[in-house]
PDB file of C-alpha atoms in Angstrom:
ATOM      1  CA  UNK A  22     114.150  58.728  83.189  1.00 83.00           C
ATOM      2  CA  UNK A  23     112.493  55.739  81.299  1.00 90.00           C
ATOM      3  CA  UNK A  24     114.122  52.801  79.950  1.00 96.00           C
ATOM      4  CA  UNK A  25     112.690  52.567  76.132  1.00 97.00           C
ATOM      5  CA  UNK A  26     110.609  49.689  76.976  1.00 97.00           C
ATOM      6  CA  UNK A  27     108.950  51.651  79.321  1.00 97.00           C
ATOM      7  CA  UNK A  28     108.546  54.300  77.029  1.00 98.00           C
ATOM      8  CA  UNK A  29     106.894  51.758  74.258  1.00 98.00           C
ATOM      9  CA  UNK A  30     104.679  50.554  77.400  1.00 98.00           C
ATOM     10  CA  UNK A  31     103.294  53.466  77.964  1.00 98.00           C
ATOM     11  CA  UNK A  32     103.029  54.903  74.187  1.00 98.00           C
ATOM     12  CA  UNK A  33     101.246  51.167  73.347  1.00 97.00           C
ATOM     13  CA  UNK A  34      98.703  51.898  76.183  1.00 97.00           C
ATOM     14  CA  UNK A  35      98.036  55.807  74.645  1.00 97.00           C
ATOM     15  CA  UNK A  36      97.610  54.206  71.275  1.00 97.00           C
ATOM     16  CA  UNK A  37      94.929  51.323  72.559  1.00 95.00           C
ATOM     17  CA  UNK A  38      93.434  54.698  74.166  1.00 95.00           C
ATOM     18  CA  UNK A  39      93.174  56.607  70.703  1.00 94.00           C
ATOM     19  CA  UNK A  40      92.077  53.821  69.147  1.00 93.00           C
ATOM     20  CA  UNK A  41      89.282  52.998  71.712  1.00 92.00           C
ATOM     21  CA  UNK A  42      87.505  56.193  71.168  1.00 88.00           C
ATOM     22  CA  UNK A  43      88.084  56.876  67.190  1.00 90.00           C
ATOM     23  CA  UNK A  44      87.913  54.153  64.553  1.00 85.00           C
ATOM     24  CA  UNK A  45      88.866  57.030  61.221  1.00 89.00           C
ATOM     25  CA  UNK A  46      92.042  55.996  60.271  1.00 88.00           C
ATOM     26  CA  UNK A  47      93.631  58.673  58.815  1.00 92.00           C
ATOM     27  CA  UNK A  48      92.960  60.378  62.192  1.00 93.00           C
ATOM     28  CA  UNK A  49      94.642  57.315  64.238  1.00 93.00           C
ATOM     29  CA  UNK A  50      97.705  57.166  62.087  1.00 94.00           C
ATOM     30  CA  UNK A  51      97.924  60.833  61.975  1.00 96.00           C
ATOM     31  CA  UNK A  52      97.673  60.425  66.068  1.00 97.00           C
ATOM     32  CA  UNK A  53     100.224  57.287  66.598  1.00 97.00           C
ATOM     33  CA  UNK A  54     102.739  59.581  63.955  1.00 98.00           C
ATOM     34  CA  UNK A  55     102.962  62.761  66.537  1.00 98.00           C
ATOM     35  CA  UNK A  56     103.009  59.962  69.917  1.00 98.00           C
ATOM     36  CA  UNK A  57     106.061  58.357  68.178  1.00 98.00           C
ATOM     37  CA  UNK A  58     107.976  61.112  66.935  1.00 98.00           C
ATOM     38  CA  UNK A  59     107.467  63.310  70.370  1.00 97.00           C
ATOM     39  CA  UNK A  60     107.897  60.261  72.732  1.00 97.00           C
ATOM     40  CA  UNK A  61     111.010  59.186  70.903  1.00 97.00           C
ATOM     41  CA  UNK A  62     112.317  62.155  69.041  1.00 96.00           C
ATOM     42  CA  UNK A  63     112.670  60.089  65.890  1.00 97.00           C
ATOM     43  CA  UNK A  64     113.734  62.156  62.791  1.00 96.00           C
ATOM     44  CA  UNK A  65     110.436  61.055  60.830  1.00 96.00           C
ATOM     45  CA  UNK A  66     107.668  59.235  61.694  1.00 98.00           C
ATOM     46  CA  UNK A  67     104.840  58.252  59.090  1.00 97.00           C
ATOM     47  CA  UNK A  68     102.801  56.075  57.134  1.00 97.00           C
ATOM     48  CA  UNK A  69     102.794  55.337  53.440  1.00 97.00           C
ATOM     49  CA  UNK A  70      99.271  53.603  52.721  1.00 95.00           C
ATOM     50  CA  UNK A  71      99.498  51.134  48.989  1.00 96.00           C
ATOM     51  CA  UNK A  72      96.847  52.715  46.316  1.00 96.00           C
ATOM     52  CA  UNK A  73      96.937  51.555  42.856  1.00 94.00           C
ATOM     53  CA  UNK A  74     100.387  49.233  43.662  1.00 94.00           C
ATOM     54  CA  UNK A  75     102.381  51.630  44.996  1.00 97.00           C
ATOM     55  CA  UNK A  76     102.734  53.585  48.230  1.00 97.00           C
ATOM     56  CA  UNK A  77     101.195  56.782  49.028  1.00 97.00           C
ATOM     57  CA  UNK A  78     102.791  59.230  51.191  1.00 97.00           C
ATOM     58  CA  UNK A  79     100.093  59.471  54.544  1.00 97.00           C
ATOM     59  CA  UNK A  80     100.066  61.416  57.886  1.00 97.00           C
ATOM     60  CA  UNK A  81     103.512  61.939  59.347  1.00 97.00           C
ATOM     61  CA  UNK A  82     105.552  64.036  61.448  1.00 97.00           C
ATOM     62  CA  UNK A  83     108.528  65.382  60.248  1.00 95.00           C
ATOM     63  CA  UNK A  84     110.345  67.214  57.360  1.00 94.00           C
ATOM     64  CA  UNK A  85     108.939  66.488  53.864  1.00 92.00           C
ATOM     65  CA  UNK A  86     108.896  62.903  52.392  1.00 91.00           C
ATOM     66  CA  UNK A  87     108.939  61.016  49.381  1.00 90.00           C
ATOM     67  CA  UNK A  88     105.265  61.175  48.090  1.00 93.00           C
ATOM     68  CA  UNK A  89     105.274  57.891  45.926  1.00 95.00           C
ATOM     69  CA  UNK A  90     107.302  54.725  46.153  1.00 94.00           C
ATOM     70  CA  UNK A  91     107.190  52.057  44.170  1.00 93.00           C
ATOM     71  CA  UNK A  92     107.201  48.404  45.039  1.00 93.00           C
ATOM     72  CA  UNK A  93     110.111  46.913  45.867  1.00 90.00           C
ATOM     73  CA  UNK A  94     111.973  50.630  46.017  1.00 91.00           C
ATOM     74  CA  UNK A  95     113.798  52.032  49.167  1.00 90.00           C
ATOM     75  CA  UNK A  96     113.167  50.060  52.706  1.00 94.00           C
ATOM     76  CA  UNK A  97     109.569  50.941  52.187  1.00 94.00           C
ATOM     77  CA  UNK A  98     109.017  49.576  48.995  1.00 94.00           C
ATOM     78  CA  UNK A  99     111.500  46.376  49.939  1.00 94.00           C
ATOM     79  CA  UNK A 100     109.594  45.845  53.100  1.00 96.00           C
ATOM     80  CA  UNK A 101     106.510  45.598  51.214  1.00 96.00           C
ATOM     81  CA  UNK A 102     107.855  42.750  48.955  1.00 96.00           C
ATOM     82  CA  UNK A 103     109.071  40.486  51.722  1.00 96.00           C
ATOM     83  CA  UNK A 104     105.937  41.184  54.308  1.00 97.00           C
ATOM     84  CA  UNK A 105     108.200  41.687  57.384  1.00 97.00           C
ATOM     85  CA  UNK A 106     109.912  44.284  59.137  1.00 98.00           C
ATOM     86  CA  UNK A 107     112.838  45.851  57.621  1.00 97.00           C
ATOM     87  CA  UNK A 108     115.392  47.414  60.443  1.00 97.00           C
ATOM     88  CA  UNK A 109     118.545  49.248  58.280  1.00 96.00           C
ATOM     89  CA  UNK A 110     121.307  50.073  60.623  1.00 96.00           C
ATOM     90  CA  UNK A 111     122.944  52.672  58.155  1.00 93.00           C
ATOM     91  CA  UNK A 112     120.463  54.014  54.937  1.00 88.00           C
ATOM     92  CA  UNK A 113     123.791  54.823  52.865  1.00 87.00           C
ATOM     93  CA  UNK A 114     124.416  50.978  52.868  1.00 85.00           C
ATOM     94  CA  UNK A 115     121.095  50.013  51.845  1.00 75.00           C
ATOM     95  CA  UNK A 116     121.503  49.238  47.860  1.00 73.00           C
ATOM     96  CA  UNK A 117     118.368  51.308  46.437  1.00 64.00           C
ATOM     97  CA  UNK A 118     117.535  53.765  49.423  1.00 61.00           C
ATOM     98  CA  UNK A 119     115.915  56.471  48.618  1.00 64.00           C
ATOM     99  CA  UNK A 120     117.240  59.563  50.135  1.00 65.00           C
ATOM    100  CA  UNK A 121     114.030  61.674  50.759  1.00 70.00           C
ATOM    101  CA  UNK A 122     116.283  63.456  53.245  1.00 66.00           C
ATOM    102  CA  UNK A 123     120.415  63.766  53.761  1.00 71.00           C
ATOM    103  CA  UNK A 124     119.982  63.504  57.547  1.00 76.00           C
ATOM    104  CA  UNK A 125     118.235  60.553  58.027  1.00 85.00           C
ATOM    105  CA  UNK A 126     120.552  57.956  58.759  1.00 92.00           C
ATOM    106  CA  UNK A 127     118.682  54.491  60.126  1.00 95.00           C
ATOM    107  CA  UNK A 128     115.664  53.461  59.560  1.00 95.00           C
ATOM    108  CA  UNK A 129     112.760  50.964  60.440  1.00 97.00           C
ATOM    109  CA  UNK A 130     109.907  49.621  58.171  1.00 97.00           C
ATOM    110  CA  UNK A 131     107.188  47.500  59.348  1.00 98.00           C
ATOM    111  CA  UNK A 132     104.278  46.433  57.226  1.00 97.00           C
ATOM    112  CA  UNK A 133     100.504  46.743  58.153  1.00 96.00           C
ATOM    113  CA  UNK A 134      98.949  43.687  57.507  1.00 94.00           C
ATOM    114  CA  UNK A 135      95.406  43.174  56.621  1.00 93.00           C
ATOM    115  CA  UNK A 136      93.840  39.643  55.697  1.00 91.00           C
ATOM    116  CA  UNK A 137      97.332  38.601  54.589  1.00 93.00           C
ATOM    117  CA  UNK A 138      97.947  41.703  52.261  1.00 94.00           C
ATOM    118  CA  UNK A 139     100.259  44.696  53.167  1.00 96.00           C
ATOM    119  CA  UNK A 140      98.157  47.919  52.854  1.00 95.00           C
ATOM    120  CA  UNK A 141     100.519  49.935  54.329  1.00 96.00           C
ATOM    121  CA  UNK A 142     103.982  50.772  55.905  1.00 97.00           C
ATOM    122  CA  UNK A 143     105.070  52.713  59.591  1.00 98.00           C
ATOM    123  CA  UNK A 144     108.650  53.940  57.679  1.00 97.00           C
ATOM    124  CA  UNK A 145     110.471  55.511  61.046  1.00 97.00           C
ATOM    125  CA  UNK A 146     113.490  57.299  60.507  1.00 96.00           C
ATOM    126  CA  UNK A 147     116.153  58.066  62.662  1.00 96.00           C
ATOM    127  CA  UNK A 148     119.241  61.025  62.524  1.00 96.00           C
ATOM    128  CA  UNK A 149     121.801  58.473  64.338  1.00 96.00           C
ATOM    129  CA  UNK A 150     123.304  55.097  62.544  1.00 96.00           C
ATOM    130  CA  UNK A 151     122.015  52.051  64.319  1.00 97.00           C
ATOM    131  CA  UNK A 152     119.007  53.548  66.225  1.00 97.00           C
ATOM    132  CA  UNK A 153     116.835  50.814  66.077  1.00 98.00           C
ATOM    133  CA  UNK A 154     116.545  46.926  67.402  1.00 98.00           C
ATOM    134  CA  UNK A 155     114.492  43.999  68.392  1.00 98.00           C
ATOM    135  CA  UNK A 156     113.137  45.887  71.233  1.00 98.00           C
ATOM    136  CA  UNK A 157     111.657  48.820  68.745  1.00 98.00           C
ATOM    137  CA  UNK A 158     110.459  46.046  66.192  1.00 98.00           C
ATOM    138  CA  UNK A 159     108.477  44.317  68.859  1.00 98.00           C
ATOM    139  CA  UNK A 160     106.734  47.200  69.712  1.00 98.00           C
ATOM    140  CA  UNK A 161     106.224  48.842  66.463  1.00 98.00           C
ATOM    141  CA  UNK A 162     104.821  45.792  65.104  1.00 98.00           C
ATOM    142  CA  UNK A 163     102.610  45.677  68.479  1.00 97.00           C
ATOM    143  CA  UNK A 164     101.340  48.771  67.587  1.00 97.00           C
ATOM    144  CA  UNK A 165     100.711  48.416  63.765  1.00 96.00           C
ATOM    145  CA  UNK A 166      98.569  45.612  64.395  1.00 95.00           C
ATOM    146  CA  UNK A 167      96.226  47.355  67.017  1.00 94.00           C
ATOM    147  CA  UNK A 168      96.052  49.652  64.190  1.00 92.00           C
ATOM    148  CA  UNK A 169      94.591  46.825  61.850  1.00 89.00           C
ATOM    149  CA  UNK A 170      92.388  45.626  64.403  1.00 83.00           C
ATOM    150  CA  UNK A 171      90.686  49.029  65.446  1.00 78.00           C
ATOM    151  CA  UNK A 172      90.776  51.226  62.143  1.00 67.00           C
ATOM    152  CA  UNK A 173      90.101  48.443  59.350  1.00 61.00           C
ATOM    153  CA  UNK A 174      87.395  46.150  61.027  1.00 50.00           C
TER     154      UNK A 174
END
């Protein structure tokens, strides 16, 4: 069995392989979604893209989502704000979640930076407390920024 760095080694090398061969972005985040949440078996895996200063529900995997957050709202919306990953050990102890579904009980948040402005958020979500770490952040981020590179320029 892999060790979850192992896992995020191989899953970054599938995404640089996606991304070499498509440059649509709604296809590669659609992609990188169903890698995540089938590698990892996360609870929810998606992306919420900002149009007209908010966030938009995009392609996921998962049960249904929130649609529309505002800024500053939820992880998603506070991760926005602050321009960094946001890694919530326990949702019901984050003041202003927003509880798109009762099972989801972690969560990570990391922003998708373009020429210093946040166009979008990877929200994962997990069904255990305290699923996620440095390890997952490092990666995630990796991964959101190969997604910049390939799909925006």
């Amino acid at each position: 069995m892999k060790t979850k760095k192992e896992s995020y080694e191989l899953v970054l090398k599938q995404v640089e392989a996606i991304l070499s061969d498509e440059t649509d972005l709604i296809a590669n985040l659609a992609n990188v979604s169903a890698l995540l949440k089938t590698t990892f078996h996360f609870f929810w895996v998606g992306f919420y893209w900002v149009k007209n200063n908010e966030l938009v529900l995009g392609p996921f995997q998962g049960p249904v989502a929130c649609t529309r957050i505002t800024k500053g709202k939820g992880v998603c919306g506070f991760t926005w704000v602050n321009e960094e990953t946001s890694i919530v050990p326990d949702v019901s102890k984050f003041e202003g979640h927003i509880a798109c579904s009762p099972h989801s009980k972690s969560e990570i948040v990391v922003p998708l930076i373009h020429q210093n402005t946040v166009v979008g958020v990877l929200d994962i979500d997990s069904d255990e407390l305290d699923a996620f770490d440095s390890l997952d952040r490092y990666y995630l981020e990796k991964i959101c920024q190969l997604l910049i590179l390939q799909s925006l320029i």
